[in-house]
Amino acid sequence: MSQHDVTRVQRFDHPGRGRERARPVPKGRQVDPRAKAEIAGLLGEASRQRDLLIEHLHRIQDTYGQISAPHLAALADEMGLAFAEVFETATFYAHFDVVKEGETPVPALTVRVCDSLTCAMHGAEDLLAALQAEIGGQVRVVRAPCVGLCDHAPAAEVGHNFLHRATPESVKAAVAAGDTHAHIPDYVDYDAYRAGGGYATLERLRSGDLTVDQVLAILDDGSLRGLGGAGFPTGRKWRSVRGEPGPRLMAVNGDEGEPGTFKDQLYLNTDPHRFLEGTLIGAHVVEAEEVYLYIRDEYPIAREILAREIAKLPPGGPRLHLRRGAGAYICGEESSLIESLEGKRGLPRHKPPFPFQVGLFGRPTLINNVETLYWVRDLIEKGAAWWKSHGRNGRTGLRSYSVSGRVKEPGVKLAPAGVTIRELIEEFCGGMAEGHSFAAYLPGGASGGILPASMDDIPLDFGTLEKYGCFIGSAAVVVLSDQDDVRGAALNLMRFFEDESCGQCTPCRVGTQKARMLMEHGVWDTDLLGELSACMRDASICGLGQAASNPLTSVIKYFPDLFPTPRPMAAE
């Protein structure tokens, strides 16, 4: 019996009978000895500290293909946690297959088909139906939200092997061959990066040849902003954290889950040390001795590359912790990210206090996006004038636009900030796909709204789209054509938000569900949808609920032809 078991003593008094001997009855869920031995062996010498709960759940999932109730109970016992704490965390994340007592175990292999907007436009529904019909009896075939391969739509995942432009034949071939692991591409490794001058800037900073004040001045002069979506000035954020009493921490938001966004994945998979050097520079500036890199579970290639390359870094500097998400879009929100890093459900925190004041483990925490840190080295070495020399239409800097949809050449397009959608399509994407005419676009991913092709002259940058009820966010641009259903696109996005809502607040949890149900009707009640959208926007705790209705409201506003005015009823 473990130290966490509680024993109660039952006594029965009956008239005419003597008092019975006390009978100990263990209270709570009992730990199966076999499961306990398996979990102890699986964890080995790894720490049992609370914040590693999600990492240990991944170990179980990876080893057994599922997480059984006995293993959950054994893990709780091993880590000194209540079973409820472990259960609520495991069941919160989509990539943990928790098998409750009495349930049928899941198949050994799962095939996931992305059904987010761009994949849906390229036939994901037909692919899903074909796979369920043809191999559904052999493996589990399920839907999945965006996996970050929008430029290779439709995407499917066989185990941890992601298939580009998937077909029933390519998926079945991977299943038959047992090809279930991520394939690591060529990338700039540590030696190649050092040969190209890498880490020289970090060494100058550590030696004192480059001062912290100089770094902050360059960031300010260059106007580098957070490129994960919020656009907060980077220099100001670093100063705010540095101004808080230590000890301080740093966390990197690599949970790139916005449908249409895949830029961070490209940079992590091709030039990881440029990102790592920016990270170490940020940690030095705010004097963070511990850095937590949170990478979404859908990016196994990036995680493997980072694990390899972090091991090659010379000793000294902050300790880097590589942490793995578990399939929760909400963890891209910074306070949800912190909760997940602490091994909990990714529920957003109320603000204030803000993370730079009270963040990870209650300490002041610097949180930056992957791409923001990726540009730090170049900005310092080339200067603010270099960064500001780029830009169009009155904007400055560079932006990495993730472009997908009906264009000839989708992908990450490094372009001047402020480029218009027309310029982006014609100059950087080779024009529209054959047989398609430009009809509409998402300027900022799933939550950034939908605009008609007639509004093609708006600079795509921070602060230029808000007056239209949209925003640039992480610069995920999805291009729709005359062959796409704009209302169907908005419905696809609302289904995504409904599925990804953490459920903590009623406006988002219920609002996304009710909006989806109303949008499934042939005729939209635009007045009621407008009221519902306002409630979600004004009362939701975090950005998911606040922005979930943007595609809906923009479609109603900018595509009036889709909503004919109801004719009055004829008089009897």
Coordinates of C-alpha atoms in Angstrom, one line a residue:
M1 CA 0.0 0.0 0.0
S2 CA 1.5 3.3 -1.1
Q3 CA 1.8 6.4 1.1
H4 CA -1.1 8.0 -0.8
D5 CA -3.6 5.2 0.1
V6 CA -6.0 6.2 2.8
T7 CA -7.4 3.5 5.1
R8 CA -10.7 3.9 6.8
V9 CA -11.9 1.7 9.6
Q10 CA -15.5 0.4 9.6
R11 CA -17.2 -0.7 12.9
F12 CA -20.6 -2.3 13.1
D13 CA -22.6 -2.1 16.3
H14 CA -25.7 -4.3 16.5
P15 CA -28.1 -4.8 19.4
G16 CA -27.4 -8.0 21.2
R17 CA -24.0 -8.5 19.6
G18 CA -20.5 -7.6 20.6
R19 CA -18.6 -5.0 18.7
E20 CA -16.9 -6.6 15.6
R21 CA -13.2 -6.3 15.0
A22 CA -12.1 -3.3 13.0
R23 CA -11.8 -4.1 9.3
P24 CA -9.4 -2.0 7.2
V25 CA -10.8 -1.1 3.8
P26 CA -8.4 0.6 1.3
K27 CA -10.0 3.8 0.0
G28 CA -9.6 4.9 -3.6
R29 CA -8.3 3.2 -6.7
Q30 CA -5.9 0.4 -6.1
V31 CA -2.6 0.2 -8.1
D32 CA -2.1 -3.0 -10.1
P33 CA 1.3 -4.4 -9.2
R34 CA 2.0 -5.4 -12.8
A35 CA 1.1 -1.9 -14.1
K36 CA 3.2 -0.3 -11.3
A37 CA 6.3 -2.4 -12.3
E38 CA 5.8 -1.4 -16.0
I39 CA 5.5 2.3 -15.2
A40 CA 8.5 2.2 -12.9
G41 CA 10.6 0.5 -15.6
L42 CA 9.4 2.8 -18.3
L43 CA 10.3 6.0 -16.4
G44 CA 13.6 4.5 -15.2
E45 CA 15.8 7.2 -13.7
A46 CA 13.7 10.1 -15.0
S47 CA 12.6 12.7 -12.5
R48 CA 9.1 12.3 -11.1
Q49 CA 8.6 16.1 -10.7
R50 CA 5.0 17.4 -11.3
D51 CA 5.8 19.4 -14.5
L52 CA 6.9 16.2 -16.3
L53 CA 3.5 14.6 -16.2
I54 CA 2.8 15.2 -19.9
E55 CA 6.2 13.9 -20.9
H56 CA 5.6 10.7 -19.0
L57 CA 2.1 10.3 -20.5
H58 CA 3.8 10.5 -23.9
R59 CA 6.2 7.7 -22.9
I60 CA 3.2 5.5 -22.1
Q61 CA 1.4 6.4 -25.3
D62 CA 4.4 5.9 -27.4
T63 CA 5.2 2.5 -25.8
Y64 CA 1.7 1.0 -25.6
G65 CA -0.2 2.9 -28.3
Q66 CA -2.7 3.9 -25.6
I67 CA -3.0 4.8 -22.0
S68 CA -4.9 2.3 -19.9
A69 CA -6.6 3.0 -16.5
P70 CA -4.2 0.7 -14.6
H71 CA -1.2 2.6 -16.2
L72 CA -2.8 6.0 -15.2
A73 CA -3.3 4.8 -11.6
A74 CA 0.3 3.5 -11.5
L75 CA 1.7 6.8 -12.9
A76 CA -0.3 8.8 -10.4
D77 CA 1.2 6.6 -7.6
E78 CA 4.7 6.8 -9.0
M79 CA 4.6 10.6 -9.2
G80 CA 2.8 11.1 -5.9
L81 CA -0.3 12.7 -7.6
A82 CA -4.0 12.1 -7.2
F83 CA -5.5 9.9 -9.8
A84 CA -7.9 12.7 -10.7
E85 CA -5.0 15.0 -11.5
V86 CA -3.5 12.6 -13.9
F87 CA -6.8 11.6 -15.5
E88 CA -8.0 15.1 -16.2
T89 CA -4.7 16.0 -17.8
A90 CA -4.5 12.9 -20.0
T91 CA -8.1 13.3 -21.2
F92 CA -7.6 17.0 -22.0
Y93 CA -5.1 16.4 -24.8
A94 CA -6.2 14.9 -28.1
H95 CA -3.1 12.8 -28.7
F96 CA -3.5 10.7 -25.6
D97 CA -5.7 7.7 -26.2
V98 CA -7.1 7.0 -22.7
V99 CA -8.8 3.7 -22.5
K100 CA -11.2 3.6 -19.5
E101 CA -12.1 0.4 -17.6
G102 CA -14.3 -1.8 -19.7
E103 CA -13.6 0.0 -23.0
T104 CA -12.1 -1.7 -26.0
P105 CA -8.4 -1.0 -26.6
V106 CA -7.6 1.2 -29.6
P107 CA -6.0 -0.3 -32.6
A108 CA -2.2 -0.4 -32.7
L109 CA -2.0 2.1 -35.5
T110 CA -3.9 5.4 -36.1
V111 CA -4.2 7.2 -39.4
R112 CA -5.1 10.8 -39.1
V113 CA -6.5 12.8 -42.0
C114 CA -6.3 16.6 -41.7
D115 CA -9.7 18.2 -42.2
S116 CA -8.8 21.9 -41.7
L117 CA -9.7 24.4 -44.4
T118 CA -7.0 24.0 -47.0
C119 CA -7.0 20.2 -46.8
A120 CA -10.8 20.2 -47.0
M121 CA -10.5 22.4 -50.2
H122 CA -8.2 19.7 -51.7
G123 CA -10.4 16.7 -51.0
A124 CA -9.8 15.6 -47.4
E125 CA -13.4 14.5 -47.0
D126 CA -13.1 12.1 -49.9
L127 CA -9.8 10.8 -48.7
L128 CA -11.1 10.2 -45.2
A129 CA -14.2 8.4 -46.5
A130 CA -12.1 6.2 -48.8
L131 CA -9.6 5.2 -46.1
Q132 CA -12.4 4.5 -43.6
A133 CA -14.0 2.2 -46.1
E134 CA -10.9 0.5 -47.3
I135 CA -8.6 0.1 -44.2
G136 CA -10.9 1.1 -41.4
G137 CA -11.1 -2.5 -40.2
Q138 CA -7.3 -2.8 -39.9
V139 CA -6.3 0.5 -38.4
R140 CA -8.1 3.4 -36.8
V141 CA -8.8 6.2 -39.3
V142 CA -9.8 9.6 -37.7
R143 CA -10.1 13.3 -38.4
A144 CA -7.3 15.6 -37.3
P145 CA -7.1 19.4 -37.1
C146 CA -4.4 21.3 -39.0
V147 CA -1.0 19.5 -38.9
G148 CA 1.0 22.3 -40.5
L149 CA 1.2 20.9 -44.1
C150 CA -1.3 23.3 -45.7
D151 CA 1.1 23.8 -48.7
H152 CA 1.0 20.0 -49.3
A153 CA -2.7 19.5 -48.9
P154 CA -4.4 17.1 -48.3
A155 CA -2.2 15.8 -45.5
A156 CA -2.4 12.5 -43.7
E157 CA -0.5 11.1 -40.7
V158 CA 0.4 7.4 -40.5
G159 CA 1.7 7.0 -36.9
H160 CA 4.2 9.9 -36.9
N161 CA 4.9 9.7 -40.7
F162 CA 3.3 12.7 -42.4
L163 CA 2.3 12.2 -46.1
H164 CA 2.2 15.1 -48.4
R165 CA -0.6 15.4 -51.0
A166 CA -1.9 12.1 -49.6
T167 CA -4.0 9.7 -51.6
P168 CA -5.7 6.5 -50.6
E169 CA -2.9 4.6 -52.4
S170 CA -0.1 6.4 -50.6
V171 CA -1.6 6.0 -47.2
K172 CA -2.3 2.3 -47.7
A173 CA 1.2 1.8 -48.9
A174 CA 2.6 3.4 -45.8
V175 CA 0.4 1.3 -43.6
A176 CA 1.3 -1.9 -45.4
A177 CA 5.1 -1.1 -45.2
G178 CA 4.9 -0.1 -41.5
D179 CA 6.3 3.3 -42.5
T180 CA 5.1 5.1 -39.3
H181 CA 8.1 7.2 -38.3
A182 CA 9.1 10.8 -39.2
H183 CA 11.7 11.2 -42.0
I184 CA 14.4 13.7 -41.1
P185 CA 15.4 16.0 -44.0
D186 CA 18.7 17.6 -44.6
Y187 CA 19.2 20.7 -42.5
V188 CA 21.9 23.1 -41.3
D189 CA 23.6 21.3 -38.4
Y190 CA 25.8 22.7 -35.7
D191 CA 29.1 22.4 -37.6
A192 CA 27.7 24.0 -40.7
Y193 CA 26.1 26.7 -38.7
R194 CA 29.3 27.5 -36.9
A195 CA 31.2 27.5 -40.2
G196 CA 28.8 30.2 -41.4
G197 CA 29.5 32.5 -38.5
G198 CA 26.9 31.1 -36.2
Y199 CA 27.0 31.8 -32.5
A200 CA 29.6 34.6 -32.9
T201 CA 26.9 37.2 -31.9
L202 CA 26.0 35.2 -28.8
E203 CA 29.7 34.9 -27.9
R204 CA 30.2 38.7 -28.3
L205 CA 27.2 39.2 -25.9
R206 CA 28.5 36.8 -23.3
S207 CA 32.0 38.3 -23.4
G208 CA 30.7 41.9 -23.0
D209 CA 31.9 43.0 -26.4
L210 CA 28.2 43.5 -27.2
T211 CA 26.1 44.9 -24.4
V212 CA 22.5 44.1 -23.4
D213 CA 21.6 47.8 -23.9
Q214 CA 22.9 47.6 -27.4
V215 CA 20.9 44.5 -28.2
L216 CA 17.7 46.1 -26.8
A217 CA 18.4 49.3 -28.8
I218 CA 18.7 47.4 -32.0
L219 CA 15.5 45.5 -31.4
D220 CA 13.7 48.8 -30.7
D221 CA 15.2 50.6 -33.7
G222 CA 14.3 47.7 -36.0
S223 CA 10.8 47.5 -34.6
L224 CA 10.9 43.7 -34.4
R225 CA 7.5 42.5 -33.2
G226 CA 6.2 39.2 -31.9
L227 CA 5.6 37.1 -35.1
G228 CA 3.3 34.5 -33.4
G229 CA 0.3 36.7 -33.9
A230 CA 0.1 39.3 -31.2
G231 CA 2.7 41.6 -32.6
F232 CA 4.0 43.0 -29.3
P233 CA 7.3 44.9 -29.6
T234 CA 10.1 42.5 -28.8
G235 CA 12.5 44.9 -27.2
R236 CA 9.8 46.2 -24.9
K237 CA 8.9 42.7 -23.9
W238 CA 12.5 41.8 -23.1
R239 CA 12.8 45.0 -21.0
S240 CA 9.6 44.2 -19.1
V241 CA 10.8 40.8 -18.1
R242 CA 14.3 42.1 -17.2
G243 CA 12.7 44.7 -15.0
E244 CA 11.0 42.1 -12.8
P245 CA 12.9 40.6 -9.8
G246 CA 14.6 37.3 -10.4
P247 CA 14.9 34.5 -10.8
R248 CA 13.5 34.6 -14.3
L249 CA 12.6 32.0 -16.9
M250 CA 12.1 31.8 -20.6
A251 CA 9.6 29.8 -22.6
V252 CA 9.4 29.4 -26.4
N253 CA 6.0 29.1 -28.0
G254 CA 6.4 26.5 -30.8
D255 CA 2.8 25.3 -30.7
E256 CA 2.0 26.6 -34.2
G257 CA -1.6 25.3 -34.4
E258 CA -3.5 28.0 -36.4
P259 CA -5.0 26.4 -39.5
G260 CA -3.0 27.8 -42.5
T261 CA 0.2 28.4 -40.5
F262 CA 3.4 26.4 -41.1
K263 CA 6.3 29.0 -41.1
D264 CA 7.8 28.0 -37.8
Q265 CA 8.0 24.4 -38.8
L266 CA 10.0 25.4 -41.9
Y267 CA 12.6 27.3 -39.9
L268 CA 12.9 24.6 -37.3
N269 CA 13.3 21.9 -39.9
T270 CA 15.9 23.7 -42.0
D271 CA 18.0 26.1 -39.8
P272 CA 17.4 25.2 -36.1
H273 CA 20.6 26.9 -34.8
R274 CA 19.6 30.3 -36.0
F275 CA 16.5 30.0 -33.8
L276 CA 18.5 28.5 -31.0
E277 CA 21.0 31.4 -31.1
G278 CA 18.2 33.9 -30.9
T279 CA 16.8 32.0 -28.0
L280 CA 20.1 32.0 -26.1
I281 CA 20.5 35.7 -26.8
G282 CA 17.0 36.4 -25.3
A283 CA 17.8 34.2 -22.3
H284 CA 21.1 36.1 -21.7
V285 CA 19.3 39.5 -21.9
V286 CA 16.7 38.6 -19.3
E287 CA 19.1 36.5 -17.3
A288 CA 17.0 33.3 -17.5
E289 CA 18.9 30.2 -16.4
E290 CA 16.2 27.8 -17.6
V291 CA 14.6 27.8 -21.0
Y292 CA 11.6 25.7 -22.0
L293 CA 11.0 24.9 -25.7
Y294 CA 7.4 23.9 -26.2
I295 CA 7.0 22.2 -29.7
R296 CA 3.7 20.9 -30.9
D297 CA 3.3 17.1 -31.1
E298 CA 2.5 17.4 -34.8
Y299 CA 6.1 18.4 -35.4
P300 CA 8.1 15.3 -34.7
I301 CA 10.8 16.2 -37.2
A302 CA 11.4 19.5 -35.5
R303 CA 11.6 17.9 -32.1
E304 CA 14.1 15.2 -33.3
I305 CA 16.3 17.8 -34.9
L306 CA 16.2 20.1 -31.8
A307 CA 17.1 17.1 -29.6
R308 CA 20.0 16.2 -31.7
E309 CA 21.4 19.7 -32.1
I310 CA 20.8 20.9 -28.5
A311 CA 23.1 18.0 -27.4
K312 CA 25.8 19.4 -29.6
L313 CA 25.9 22.8 -27.9
P314 CA 29.0 23.5 -25.8
P315 CA 28.6 23.7 -22.0
G316 CA 27.6 26.9 -20.4
G317 CA 24.6 29.1 -20.7
P318 CA 21.0 28.3 -19.6
R319 CA 19.7 24.8 -19.5
L320 CA 17.3 24.0 -22.4
H321 CA 14.3 21.8 -21.7
L322 CA 12.6 20.4 -24.8
R323 CA 8.9 19.8 -24.1
R324 CA 6.3 18.2 -26.3
G325 CA 2.7 19.4 -26.8
A326 CA -0.1 16.8 -27.0
G327 CA -2.6 18.1 -29.5
A328 CA -4.3 21.2 -28.1
Y329 CA -4.6 24.4 -30.2
I330 CA -5.4 26.4 -27.0
C331 CA -1.8 25.9 -25.8
G332 CA -0.7 28.4 -28.4
E333 CA -2.2 31.0 -26.0
E334 CA 0.7 32.0 -23.7
S335 CA -0.9 31.4 -20.4
S336 CA -2.3 28.0 -21.6
L337 CA 1.2 27.3 -22.8
I338 CA 2.5 27.9 -19.2
E339 CA -0.1 25.6 -17.7
S340 CA 0.8 22.8 -20.1
L341 CA 4.5 23.3 -19.4
E342 CA 3.7 22.8 -15.7
G343 CA 2.1 19.4 -16.6
K344 CA -1.5 20.5 -16.4
R345 CA -4.5 21.0 -18.6
G346 CA -4.0 23.9 -21.0
L347 CA -6.6 26.3 -19.5
P348 CA -6.0 30.0 -20.0
R349 CA -5.2 32.1 -17.0
H350 CA -7.0 35.3 -16.1
K351 CA -4.9 38.4 -16.6
P352 CA -3.4 40.3 -14.8
P353 CA -1.0 39.3 -13.6
F354 CA 0.7 38.8 -17.0
P355 CA 3.3 36.1 -17.7
F356 CA 6.2 38.6 -17.7
Q357 CA 5.2 39.2 -14.0
V358 CA 4.0 35.8 -12.8
G359 CA 4.6 33.2 -15.4
L360 CA 6.0 29.7 -15.4
F361 CA 6.3 28.3 -11.9
G362 CA 5.2 31.7 -10.6
R363 CA 8.3 33.4 -11.9
P364 CA 8.7 36.3 -14.4
T365 CA 8.8 34.6 -17.8
L366 CA 9.9 35.8 -21.2
I367 CA 7.7 34.1 -23.9
N368 CA 8.6 34.4 -27.5
N369 CA 7.5 32.8 -30.8
V370 CA 9.9 30.7 -32.8
E371 CA 10.1 33.0 -35.8
T372 CA 10.6 36.1 -33.6
L373 CA 13.8 34.5 -32.1
Y374 CA 14.8 33.2 -35.6
W375 CA 15.4 36.8 -36.8
V376 CA 17.3 38.1 -33.7
R377 CA 20.8 37.2 -35.0
D378 CA 20.3 38.7 -38.4
L379 CA 18.8 41.9 -37.0
I380 CA 21.8 42.4 -34.6
E381 CA 24.4 41.5 -37.2
K382 CA 22.9 43.4 -40.1
G383 CA 21.4 46.3 -38.1
A384 CA 18.1 47.9 -37.8
A385 CA 18.6 49.8 -41.0
W386 CA 18.7 46.5 -42.9
W387 CA 15.5 45.3 -41.4
K388 CA 13.7 48.6 -42.0
S389 CA 15.0 48.7 -45.6
H390 CA 12.4 46.1 -46.4
G391 CA 8.7 46.8 -46.7
R392 CA 6.0 48.0 -49.0
N393 CA 3.0 50.3 -48.8
G394 CA 4.4 52.3 -45.9
R395 CA 5.3 49.3 -43.8
T396 CA 8.7 48.1 -42.7
G397 CA 10.5 44.8 -42.2
L398 CA 10.1 41.3 -43.5
R399 CA 7.2 38.8 -43.0
S400 CA 7.0 35.1 -43.5
Y401 CA 3.7 34.5 -45.1
S402 CA 2.4 30.9 -45.0
V403 CA 0.4 30.8 -48.2
S404 CA -1.9 27.9 -49.1
G405 CA -5.1 27.3 -51.1
R406 CA -5.7 28.0 -54.8
V407 CA -2.3 29.3 -55.9
K408 CA 0.2 27.6 -58.2
E409 CA 3.1 27.7 -55.7
P410 CA 2.0 27.5 -52.1
G411 CA 4.6 27.6 -49.3
V412 CA 6.4 30.0 -46.9
K413 CA 7.0 33.2 -48.7
L414 CA 9.5 35.7 -47.2
A415 CA 8.2 39.0 -48.5
P416 CA 8.2 42.7 -47.6
A417 CA 5.9 43.5 -44.7
G418 CA 2.8 45.3 -46.1
V419 CA 2.6 43.4 -49.4
T420 CA -0.9 43.1 -50.7
I421 CA -2.7 39.9 -51.4
R422 CA -2.5 40.6 -55.2
E423 CA 1.2 41.2 -55.0
L424 CA 1.7 38.1 -52.9
I425 CA -0.2 35.9 -55.3
E426 CA 1.3 37.3 -58.5
E427 CA 4.9 37.9 -57.5
F428 CA 5.5 35.2 -54.9
C429 CA 3.1 32.4 -55.7
G430 CA 3.1 32.2 -59.5
G431 CA -0.5 33.3 -59.8
M432 CA -3.7 31.4 -59.2
A433 CA -3.9 27.7 -59.8
E434 CA -4.9 26.6 -63.3
G435 CA -8.6 27.0 -63.8
H436 CA -9.2 29.1 -60.7
S437 CA -10.1 32.7 -60.3
F438 CA -9.4 34.7 -57.2
A439 CA -12.5 35.1 -55.1
A440 CA -11.6 35.5 -51.4
Y441 CA -8.8 35.1 -48.9
L442 CA -8.0 34.7 -45.2
P443 CA -5.3 37.3 -44.4
G444 CA -4.4 35.9 -40.9
G445 CA -5.3 32.3 -40.5
A446 CA -8.5 30.7 -39.1
S447 CA -9.3 33.6 -36.7
G448 CA -8.2 36.5 -39.0
G449 CA -11.4 36.8 -40.9
I450 CA -12.3 36.3 -44.6
L451 CA -12.2 39.1 -47.2
P452 CA -13.4 39.3 -50.8
A453 CA -11.1 39.6 -53.7
S454 CA -12.3 43.1 -54.3
M455 CA -10.5 44.1 -51.1
D456 CA -7.1 43.2 -52.6
D457 CA -5.2 46.4 -51.9
I458 CA -4.9 46.2 -48.1
P459 CA -1.3 46.0 -46.9
L460 CA -0.9 42.7 -45.0
D461 CA 0.7 43.8 -41.7
F462 CA 0.0 44.6 -38.1
G463 CA -2.5 47.4 -37.7
T464 CA -3.8 47.5 -41.3
L465 CA -6.7 45.0 -41.1
E466 CA -8.3 45.7 -37.8
K467 CA -10.6 48.4 -39.1
Y468 CA -12.1 45.8 -41.4
G469 CA -12.7 43.4 -38.5
C470 CA -9.7 41.2 -39.4
F471 CA -6.0 40.9 -38.5
I472 CA -2.7 39.6 -39.8
G473 CA -2.0 37.3 -36.8
S474 CA 0.7 34.8 -37.8
A475 CA 0.4 35.8 -41.5
A476 CA -1.3 32.6 -42.6
V477 CA -2.9 33.4 -45.9
V478 CA -5.4 31.0 -47.4
V479 CA -6.5 31.8 -51.0
L480 CA -10.0 30.8 -52.1
S481 CA -11.3 30.7 -55.7
D482 CA -14.6 31.0 -57.5
Q483 CA -14.9 27.2 -57.1
D484 CA -14.9 27.4 -53.3
D485 CA -17.8 27.9 -50.9
V486 CA -17.1 30.9 -48.7
R487 CA -19.9 30.0 -46.2
G488 CA -18.6 26.4 -46.1
A489 CA -15.1 27.8 -45.3
A490 CA -16.5 29.8 -42.4
L491 CA -18.3 26.7 -41.1
N492 CA -15.2 24.6 -41.4
L493 CA -13.3 27.1 -39.2
M494 CA -16.1 27.3 -36.6
R495 CA -16.1 23.5 -36.3
F496 CA -12.4 23.8 -35.7
F497 CA -12.9 26.4 -32.9
E498 CA -15.7 24.3 -31.3
D499 CA -13.5 21.2 -31.2
E500 CA -10.5 23.1 -29.9
S501 CA -12.2 25.2 -27.2
C502 CA -10.8 24.2 -23.8
G503 CA -14.3 24.5 -22.3
Q504 CA -13.3 26.7 -19.4
C505 CA -15.6 29.6 -20.2
T506 CA -19.3 29.4 -21.3
P507 CA -19.2 32.1 -24.0
C508 CA -16.6 30.1 -26.0
R509 CA -17.6 26.6 -25.1
V510 CA -21.3 27.0 -25.8
G511 CA -21.0 29.9 -28.3
T512 CA -18.8 28.0 -30.8
Q513 CA -21.2 25.1 -30.6
K514 CA -24.4 27.2 -31.1
A515 CA -22.7 29.2 -33.9
R516 CA -21.8 25.9 -35.7
M517 CA -25.3 24.6 -35.3
L518 CA -26.8 27.9 -36.7
M519 CA -24.3 27.9 -39.6
E520 CA -25.3 24.4 -40.6
H521 CA -28.8 25.7 -41.5
G522 CA -29.4 26.4 -45.2
V523 CA -30.5 30.0 -44.2
W524 CA -28.4 31.8 -41.7
D525 CA -30.1 33.9 -39.0
T526 CA -27.6 36.7 -39.4
D527 CA -29.1 38.8 -36.6
L528 CA -28.9 36.0 -34.1
L529 CA -25.4 35.0 -35.3
G530 CA -24.4 38.6 -34.8
E531 CA -25.6 38.7 -31.2
L532 CA -23.9 35.4 -30.5
S533 CA -20.6 36.7 -32.0
A534 CA -20.7 39.8 -29.9
C535 CA -21.2 37.7 -26.7
M536 CA -18.3 35.5 -27.6
R537 CA -16.1 38.4 -28.4
D538 CA -16.9 40.4 -25.3
A539 CA -17.0 37.7 -22.7
S540 CA -14.6 34.9 -23.5
I541 CA -11.5 34.5 -21.4
C542 CA -8.9 34.3 -24.1
G543 CA -8.3 35.0 -27.8
L544 CA -9.8 31.7 -29.0
G545 CA -13.3 32.6 -28.1
Q546 CA -12.8 36.3 -28.7
A547 CA -11.7 35.8 -32.3
A548 CA -13.6 32.6 -33.2
S549 CA -16.4 34.5 -34.8
N550 CA -14.3 36.7 -37.0
P551 CA -14.7 34.5 -40.2
L552 CA -18.4 34.4 -39.5
T553 CA -19.0 38.1 -39.1
S554 CA -16.7 39.0 -42.0
V555 CA -18.6 36.7 -44.4
I556 CA -21.9 38.2 -43.3
K557 CA -20.5 41.7 -43.8
Y558 CA -18.5 41.4 -47.0
F559 CA -20.4 38.7 -48.9
P560 CA -24.0 40.1 -48.8
D561 CA -25.0 38.2 -52.0
L562 CA -24.8 35.0 -50.0
F563 CA -27.6 36.2 -47.7
P564 CA -30.6 37.3 -49.8
T565 CA -33.1 39.4 -47.9
P566 CA -36.1 37.1 -47.0
R567 CA -39.2 38.0 -48.9
P568 CA -42.2 39.1 -46.8
M569 CA -44.9 36.6 -46.3
A570 CA -47.9 37.1 -48.7
A571 CA -51.1 38.4 -47.1
E572 CA -53.8 35.7 -46.6

